Coordinates of C-alpha atoms and ligand atoms in Angstrom, one line a residue:
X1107 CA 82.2 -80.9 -20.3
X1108 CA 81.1 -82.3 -23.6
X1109 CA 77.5 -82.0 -24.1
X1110 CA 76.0 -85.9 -24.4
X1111 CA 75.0 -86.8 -27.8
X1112 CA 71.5 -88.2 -29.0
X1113 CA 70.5 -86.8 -32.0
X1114 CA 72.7 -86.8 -35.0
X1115 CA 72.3 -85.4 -38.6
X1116 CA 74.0 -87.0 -41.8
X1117 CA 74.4 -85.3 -45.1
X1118 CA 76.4 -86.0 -48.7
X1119 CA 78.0 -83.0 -50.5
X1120 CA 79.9 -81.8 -53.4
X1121 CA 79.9 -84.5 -56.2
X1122 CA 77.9 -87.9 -55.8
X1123 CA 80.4 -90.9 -55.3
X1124 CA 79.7 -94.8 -55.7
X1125 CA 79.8 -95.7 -52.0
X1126 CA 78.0 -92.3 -50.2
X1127 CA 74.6 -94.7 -49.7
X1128 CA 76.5 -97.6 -48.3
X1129 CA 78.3 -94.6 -46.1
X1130 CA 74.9 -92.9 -44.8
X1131 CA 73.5 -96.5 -44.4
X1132 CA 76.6 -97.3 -42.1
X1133 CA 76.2 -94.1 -40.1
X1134 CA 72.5 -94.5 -39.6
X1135 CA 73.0 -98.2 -38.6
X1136 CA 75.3 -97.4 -36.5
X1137 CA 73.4 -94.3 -34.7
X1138 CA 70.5 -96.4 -34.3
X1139 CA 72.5 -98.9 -32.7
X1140 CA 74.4 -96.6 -29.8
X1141 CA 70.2 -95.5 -28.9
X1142 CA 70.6 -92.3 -31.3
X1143 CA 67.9 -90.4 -33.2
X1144 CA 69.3 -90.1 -36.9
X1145 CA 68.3 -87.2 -39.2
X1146 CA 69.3 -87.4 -43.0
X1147 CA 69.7 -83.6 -44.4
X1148 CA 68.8 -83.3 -47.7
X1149 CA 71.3 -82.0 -51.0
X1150 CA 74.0 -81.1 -48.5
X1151 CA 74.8 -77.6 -46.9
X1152 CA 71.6 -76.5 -49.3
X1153 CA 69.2 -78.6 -47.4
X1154 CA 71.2 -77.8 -43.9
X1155 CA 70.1 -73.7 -45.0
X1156 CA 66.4 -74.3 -46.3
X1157 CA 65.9 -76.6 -43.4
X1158 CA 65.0 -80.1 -45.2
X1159 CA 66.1 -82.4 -42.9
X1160 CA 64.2 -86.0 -42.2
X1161 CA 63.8 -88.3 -40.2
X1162 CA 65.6 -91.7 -41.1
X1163 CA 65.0 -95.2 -39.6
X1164 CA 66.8 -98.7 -40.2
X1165 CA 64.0 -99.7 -42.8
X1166 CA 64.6 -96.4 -44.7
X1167 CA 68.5 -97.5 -45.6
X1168 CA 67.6 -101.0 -46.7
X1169 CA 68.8 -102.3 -49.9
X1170 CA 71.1 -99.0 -51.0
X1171 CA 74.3 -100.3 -50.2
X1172 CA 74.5 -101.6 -53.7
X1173 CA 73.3 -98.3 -55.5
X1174 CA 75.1 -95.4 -57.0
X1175 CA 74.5 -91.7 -56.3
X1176 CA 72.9 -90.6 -53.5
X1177 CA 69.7 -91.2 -51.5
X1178 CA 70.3 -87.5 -49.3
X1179 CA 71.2 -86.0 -53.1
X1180 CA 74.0 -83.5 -53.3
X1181 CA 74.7 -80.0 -54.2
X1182 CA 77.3 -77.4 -54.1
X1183 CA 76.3 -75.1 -51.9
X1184 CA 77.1 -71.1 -52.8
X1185 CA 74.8 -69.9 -49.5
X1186 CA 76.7 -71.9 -47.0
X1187 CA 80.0 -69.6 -47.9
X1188 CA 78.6 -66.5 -46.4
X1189 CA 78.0 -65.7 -43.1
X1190 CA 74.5 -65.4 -43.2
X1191 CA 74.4 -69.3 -44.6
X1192 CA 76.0 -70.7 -42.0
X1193 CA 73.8 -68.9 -39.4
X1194 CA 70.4 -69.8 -40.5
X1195 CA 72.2 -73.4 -40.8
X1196 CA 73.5 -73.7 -37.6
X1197 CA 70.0 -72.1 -36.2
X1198 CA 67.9 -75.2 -37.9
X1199 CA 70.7 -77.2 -36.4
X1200 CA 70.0 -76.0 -33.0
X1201 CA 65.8 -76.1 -33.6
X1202 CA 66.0 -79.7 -34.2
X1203 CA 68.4 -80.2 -31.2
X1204 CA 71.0 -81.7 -33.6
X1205 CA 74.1 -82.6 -31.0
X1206 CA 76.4 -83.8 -33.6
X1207 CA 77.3 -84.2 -38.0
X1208 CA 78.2 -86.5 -40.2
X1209 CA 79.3 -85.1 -43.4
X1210 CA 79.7 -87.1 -46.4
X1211 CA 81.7 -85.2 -49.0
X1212 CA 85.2 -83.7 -50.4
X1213 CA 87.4 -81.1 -50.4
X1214 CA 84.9 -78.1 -50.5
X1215 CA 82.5 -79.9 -47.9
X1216 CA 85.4 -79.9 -45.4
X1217 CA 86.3 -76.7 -46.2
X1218 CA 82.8 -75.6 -45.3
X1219 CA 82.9 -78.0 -42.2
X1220 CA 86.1 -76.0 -40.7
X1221 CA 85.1 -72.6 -41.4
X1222 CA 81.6 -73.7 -39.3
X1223 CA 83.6 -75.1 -36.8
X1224 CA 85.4 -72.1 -36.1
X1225 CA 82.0 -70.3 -35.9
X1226 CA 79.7 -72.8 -33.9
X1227 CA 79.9 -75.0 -31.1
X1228 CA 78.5 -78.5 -33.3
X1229 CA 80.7 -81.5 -33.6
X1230 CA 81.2 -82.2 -37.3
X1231 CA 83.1 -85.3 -38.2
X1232 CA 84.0 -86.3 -42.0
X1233 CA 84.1 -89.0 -44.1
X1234 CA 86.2 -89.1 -47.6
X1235 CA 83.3 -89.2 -50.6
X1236 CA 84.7 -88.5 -54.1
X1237 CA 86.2 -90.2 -57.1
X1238 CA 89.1 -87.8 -56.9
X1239 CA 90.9 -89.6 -54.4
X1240 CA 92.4 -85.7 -53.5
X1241 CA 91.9 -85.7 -49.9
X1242 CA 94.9 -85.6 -47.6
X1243 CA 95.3 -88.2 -45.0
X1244 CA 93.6 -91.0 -46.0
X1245 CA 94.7 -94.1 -48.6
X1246 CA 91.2 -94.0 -50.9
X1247 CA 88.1 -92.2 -50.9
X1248 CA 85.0 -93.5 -51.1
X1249 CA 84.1 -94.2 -55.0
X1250 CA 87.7 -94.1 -56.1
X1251 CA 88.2 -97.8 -56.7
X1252 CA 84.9 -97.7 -58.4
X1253 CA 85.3 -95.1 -60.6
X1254 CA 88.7 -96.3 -61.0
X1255 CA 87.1 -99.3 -62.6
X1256 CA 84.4 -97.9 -64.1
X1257 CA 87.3 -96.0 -66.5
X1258 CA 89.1 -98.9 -66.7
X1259 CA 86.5 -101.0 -68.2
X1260 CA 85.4 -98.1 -70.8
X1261 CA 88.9 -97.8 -72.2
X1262 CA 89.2 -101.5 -72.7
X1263 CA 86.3 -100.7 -74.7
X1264 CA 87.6 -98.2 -76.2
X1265 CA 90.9 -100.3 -76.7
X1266 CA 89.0 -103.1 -79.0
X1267 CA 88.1 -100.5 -81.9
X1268 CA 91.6 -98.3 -81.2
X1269 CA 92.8 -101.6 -82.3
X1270 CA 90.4 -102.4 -85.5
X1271 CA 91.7 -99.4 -87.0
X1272 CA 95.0 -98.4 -85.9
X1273 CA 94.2 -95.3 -83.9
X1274 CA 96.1 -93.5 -81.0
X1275 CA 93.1 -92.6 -78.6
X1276 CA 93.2 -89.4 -76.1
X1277 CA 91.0 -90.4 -73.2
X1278 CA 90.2 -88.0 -70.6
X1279 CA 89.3 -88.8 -67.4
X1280 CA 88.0 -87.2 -64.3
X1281 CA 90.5 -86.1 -61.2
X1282 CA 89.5 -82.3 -61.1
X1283 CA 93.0 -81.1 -59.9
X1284 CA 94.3 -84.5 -59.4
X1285 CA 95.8 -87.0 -61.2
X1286 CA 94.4 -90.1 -59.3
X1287 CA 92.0 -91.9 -61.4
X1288 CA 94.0 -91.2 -64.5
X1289 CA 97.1 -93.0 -63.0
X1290 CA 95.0 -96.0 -62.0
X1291 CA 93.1 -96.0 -64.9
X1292 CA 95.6 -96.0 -66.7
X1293 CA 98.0 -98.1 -65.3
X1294 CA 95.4 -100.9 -64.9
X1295 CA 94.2 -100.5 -68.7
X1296 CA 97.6 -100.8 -70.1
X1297 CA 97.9 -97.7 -71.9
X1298 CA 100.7 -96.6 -73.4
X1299 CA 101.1 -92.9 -71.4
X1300 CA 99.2 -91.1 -68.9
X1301 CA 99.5 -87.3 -68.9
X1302 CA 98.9 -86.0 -64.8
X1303 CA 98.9 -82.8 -63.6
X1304 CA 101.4 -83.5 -61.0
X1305 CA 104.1 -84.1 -63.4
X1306 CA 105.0 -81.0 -65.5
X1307 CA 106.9 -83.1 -68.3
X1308 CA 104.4 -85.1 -69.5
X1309 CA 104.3 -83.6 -73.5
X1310 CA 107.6 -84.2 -73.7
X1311 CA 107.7 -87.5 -72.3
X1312 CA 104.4 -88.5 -74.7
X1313 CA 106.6 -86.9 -77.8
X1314 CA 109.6 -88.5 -77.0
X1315 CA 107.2 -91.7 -76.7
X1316 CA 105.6 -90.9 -79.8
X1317 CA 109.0 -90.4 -81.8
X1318 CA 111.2 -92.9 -80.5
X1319 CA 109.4 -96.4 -82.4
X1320 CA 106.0 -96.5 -80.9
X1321 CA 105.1 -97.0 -84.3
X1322 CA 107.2 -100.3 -84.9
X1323 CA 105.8 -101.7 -82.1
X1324 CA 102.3 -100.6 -81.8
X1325 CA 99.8 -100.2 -83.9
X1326 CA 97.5 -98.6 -81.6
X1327 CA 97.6 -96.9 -78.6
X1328 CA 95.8 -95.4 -75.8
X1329 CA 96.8 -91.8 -73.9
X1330 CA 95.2 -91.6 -70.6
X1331 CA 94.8 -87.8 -69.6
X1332 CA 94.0 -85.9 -66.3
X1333 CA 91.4 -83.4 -66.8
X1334 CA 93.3 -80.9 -64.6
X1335 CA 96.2 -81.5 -66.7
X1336 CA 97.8 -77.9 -67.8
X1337 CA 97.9 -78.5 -71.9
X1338 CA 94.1 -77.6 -72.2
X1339 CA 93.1 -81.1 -72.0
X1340 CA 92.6 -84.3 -74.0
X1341 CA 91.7 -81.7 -77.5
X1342 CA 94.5 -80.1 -77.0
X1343 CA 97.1 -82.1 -76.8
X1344 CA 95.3 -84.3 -79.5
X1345 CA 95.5 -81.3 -82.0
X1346 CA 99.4 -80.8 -81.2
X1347 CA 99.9 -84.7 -81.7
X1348 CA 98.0 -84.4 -85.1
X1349 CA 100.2 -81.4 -86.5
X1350 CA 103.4 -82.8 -84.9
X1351 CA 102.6 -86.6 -86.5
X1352 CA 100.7 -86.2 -89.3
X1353 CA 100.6 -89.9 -90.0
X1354 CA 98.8 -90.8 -86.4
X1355 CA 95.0 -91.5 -87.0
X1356 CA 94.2 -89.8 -83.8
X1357 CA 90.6 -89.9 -82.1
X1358 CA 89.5 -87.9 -78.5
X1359 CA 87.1 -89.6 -75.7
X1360 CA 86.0 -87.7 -72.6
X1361 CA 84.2 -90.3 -70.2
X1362 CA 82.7 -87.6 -68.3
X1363 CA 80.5 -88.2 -65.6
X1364 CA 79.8 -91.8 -66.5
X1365 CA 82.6 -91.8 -64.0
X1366 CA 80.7 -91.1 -61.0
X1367 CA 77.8 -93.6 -61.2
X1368 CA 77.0 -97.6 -61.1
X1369 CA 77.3 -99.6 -58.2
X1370 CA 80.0 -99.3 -55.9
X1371 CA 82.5 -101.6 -55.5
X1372 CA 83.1 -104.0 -52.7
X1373 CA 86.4 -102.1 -51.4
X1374 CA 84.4 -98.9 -51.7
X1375 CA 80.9 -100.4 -49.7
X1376 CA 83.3 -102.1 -47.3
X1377 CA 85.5 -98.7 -46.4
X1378 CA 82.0 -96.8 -46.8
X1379 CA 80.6 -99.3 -44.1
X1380 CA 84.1 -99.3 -41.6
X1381 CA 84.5 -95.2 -41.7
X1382 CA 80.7 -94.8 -41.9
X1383 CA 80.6 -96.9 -37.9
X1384 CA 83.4 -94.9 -37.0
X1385 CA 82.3 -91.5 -37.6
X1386 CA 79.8 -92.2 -35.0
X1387 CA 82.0 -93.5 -32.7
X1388 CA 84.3 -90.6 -33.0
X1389 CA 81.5 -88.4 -32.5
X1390 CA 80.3 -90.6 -29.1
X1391 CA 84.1 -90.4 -27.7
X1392 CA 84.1 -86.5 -28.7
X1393 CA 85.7 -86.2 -31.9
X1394 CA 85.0 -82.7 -34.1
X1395 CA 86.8 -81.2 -36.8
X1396 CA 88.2 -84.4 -38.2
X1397 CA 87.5 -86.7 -41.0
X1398 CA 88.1 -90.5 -40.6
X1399 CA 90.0 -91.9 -43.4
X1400 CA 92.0 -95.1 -43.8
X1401 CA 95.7 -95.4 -44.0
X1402 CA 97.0 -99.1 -44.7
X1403 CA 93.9 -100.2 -44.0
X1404 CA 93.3 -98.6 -40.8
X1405 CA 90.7 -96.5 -39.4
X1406 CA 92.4 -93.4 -38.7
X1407 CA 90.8 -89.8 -37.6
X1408 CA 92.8 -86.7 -39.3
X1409 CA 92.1 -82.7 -39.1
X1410 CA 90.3 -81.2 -41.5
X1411 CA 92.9 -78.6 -41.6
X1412 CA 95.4 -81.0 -43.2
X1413 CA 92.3 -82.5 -45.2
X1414 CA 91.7 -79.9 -47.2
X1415 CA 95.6 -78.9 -48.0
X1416 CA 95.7 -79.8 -51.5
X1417 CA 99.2 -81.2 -51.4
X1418 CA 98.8 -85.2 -51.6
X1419 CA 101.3 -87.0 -53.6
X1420 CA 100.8 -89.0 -56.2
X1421 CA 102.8 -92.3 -56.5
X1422 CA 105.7 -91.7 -58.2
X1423 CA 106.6 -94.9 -58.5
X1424 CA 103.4 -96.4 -59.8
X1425 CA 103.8 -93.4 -62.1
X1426 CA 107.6 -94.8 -63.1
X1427 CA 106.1 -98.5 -64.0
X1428 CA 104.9 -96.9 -67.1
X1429 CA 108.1 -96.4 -68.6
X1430 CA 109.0 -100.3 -68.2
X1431 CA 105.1 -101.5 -68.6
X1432 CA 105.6 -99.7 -72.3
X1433 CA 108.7 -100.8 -73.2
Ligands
F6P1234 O1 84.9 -83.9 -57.6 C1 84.3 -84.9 -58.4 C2 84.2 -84.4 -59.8 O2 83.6 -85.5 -60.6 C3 85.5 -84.0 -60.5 O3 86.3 -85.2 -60.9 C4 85.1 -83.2 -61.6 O4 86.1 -82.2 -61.9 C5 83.9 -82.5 -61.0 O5 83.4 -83.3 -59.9 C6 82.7 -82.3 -62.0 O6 81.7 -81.5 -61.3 P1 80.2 -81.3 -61.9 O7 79.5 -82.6 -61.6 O8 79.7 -80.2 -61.1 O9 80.4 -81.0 -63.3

């Protein structure tokens, strides 16, 4: 029989996301509400090892649903991959007569969360946190749309002086692996191509763009680029553009982690706020090993096994608008 739950722990991991403070505000909320005593572990599996947990109450989760980062902090955590790691964890776990887990994070979180499910007898259940949107199983992660419009509004900006002076602008944007937040950036900035890692002709397709009259019809463009694109990145393929057409006034941007902060948006404090209930629910009806995601809108719980696989599609035909959007 399932051991009954009444103290639960909730930590953010991996990299910060817009949306992870409305997420732990949600679960803590909702603990309180189903009579549960809510712990907050600090900076992730780090704080889980060196035993920093605290203590959190409704008061302490006021006003953060509208701020960036985290108020747990984050970290990668090196420790929690051995052996060793995960004991003393799951020991500080068991002194504090933790039941249950919430785990805030992305694909190396989960990845962590499985191998210590295999080991130890804790619930953990998931929720999606990272502007990657790389997590199999669920629609959006939590920060995605924000980060999606955080790039968005910074290439417009960049698109005003691309224009004053006739420039073809590389911007690189964040993704890790993935090709997400470049597609949606890019598609909802209007450039003029988007280079993704999931779609291996993408310098040819840019040259063939570049080649075939983007200059009679253009005088200034914008090249959104994955960074886990396989040309080297936005310098790269900038420097090949520049000795292929020497006649381009070509300029690089890499928004960086500006990415990752700034208030989250309402779709990401509203799915933060649904999956943050749930997770506690799930854990109440005996849910472990799972992360609750969304599909069409939906609350839905799926295996961190599949979770983690690495093998989510991007839209191919969001992907395909760009050939008629640039026409
Ligand atoms: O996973 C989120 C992310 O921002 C990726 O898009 C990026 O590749 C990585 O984290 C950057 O990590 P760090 O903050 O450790 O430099």
């Amino acid at each position: 029989m399932q051991k009954e739950i009444k103290k639960i722990a909730v930590f953010t991991s991996g990299g910060d996301a817009p949306g992870m403070n409305a997420a732990i505000r949600a679960v803590v909320r909702a603990g309180l509400y189903n009579h549960l005593e809510v712990f907050g572990i600090m900076r992730g599996y780090e704080g889980l090892i060196d035993n920093s947990f605290k203590t959190l109450n409704s008061k302490m989760v006021s006003n953060i649903i509208q701020q960036g980062g985290t108020i747990l902090k984050s970290a990668r955590s090196k420790l929690f991959m051995t052996k060793e790691g995960r004991k003393i964890a799951y020991n500080n776990l068991k002194e504090k007569g933790i039941d249950a887990v919430v785990a805030i994070g992305g694909n190396g979180t989960f990845t962590g969360a499985k191998v210590f499910q295999e080991e130890y007898n804790i619930p953990f259940v998931g929720i999606p946190g990272t502007i990657d949107n790389d997590l199999c199983g669920t629609d959006y992660t939590i920060g995605y749309d924000t980060a999606i419009n955080t790039a968005m509004q910074a290439i417009d900006k960049i698109r005003d002086t691309a224009n004053a002076h006739n420039r073809l602008f590389f911007v690189e944007v964040m993704g890790r692996d993935a090709g997400f937040l470049a597609l949606r950036s890019g598609i909802s900035s209007g450039a003029e191509a988007v280079l993704l890692p999931e779609i291996s002709t993408h310098l040819q397709n840019l040259h063939l763009y570049l080649e075939t009259g983007f200059k009679e019809k253009k005088s200034s463009g914008i090249i959104v680029i994955a960074e886990g694109e396989e040309e080297g990145g936005a310098y790269e393929i900038a420097k090949k553009v520049r000795t292929d057409f020497e006649d381009y006034d070509v300029r690089v941007t890499i928004l960086g982690h500006v990415q990752r902060g700034g208030s989250p948006s309402a779709f990401d404090r509203v799915t933060a706020s649904k999956l943050g209930v749930a997770a506690v629910e799930a854990l109440l009806l005996g849910e472990n090993d799972v992360m609750l995601g969304t599909k069409c809108g939906k609350v839905v719980s799926v295996p961190f096994s599949t979770v983690i696989r690495k093998d989510k599609k991007i839209d191919q035909k969001l992907y395909d608008l760009l050939t008629v959007l640039n026409y």
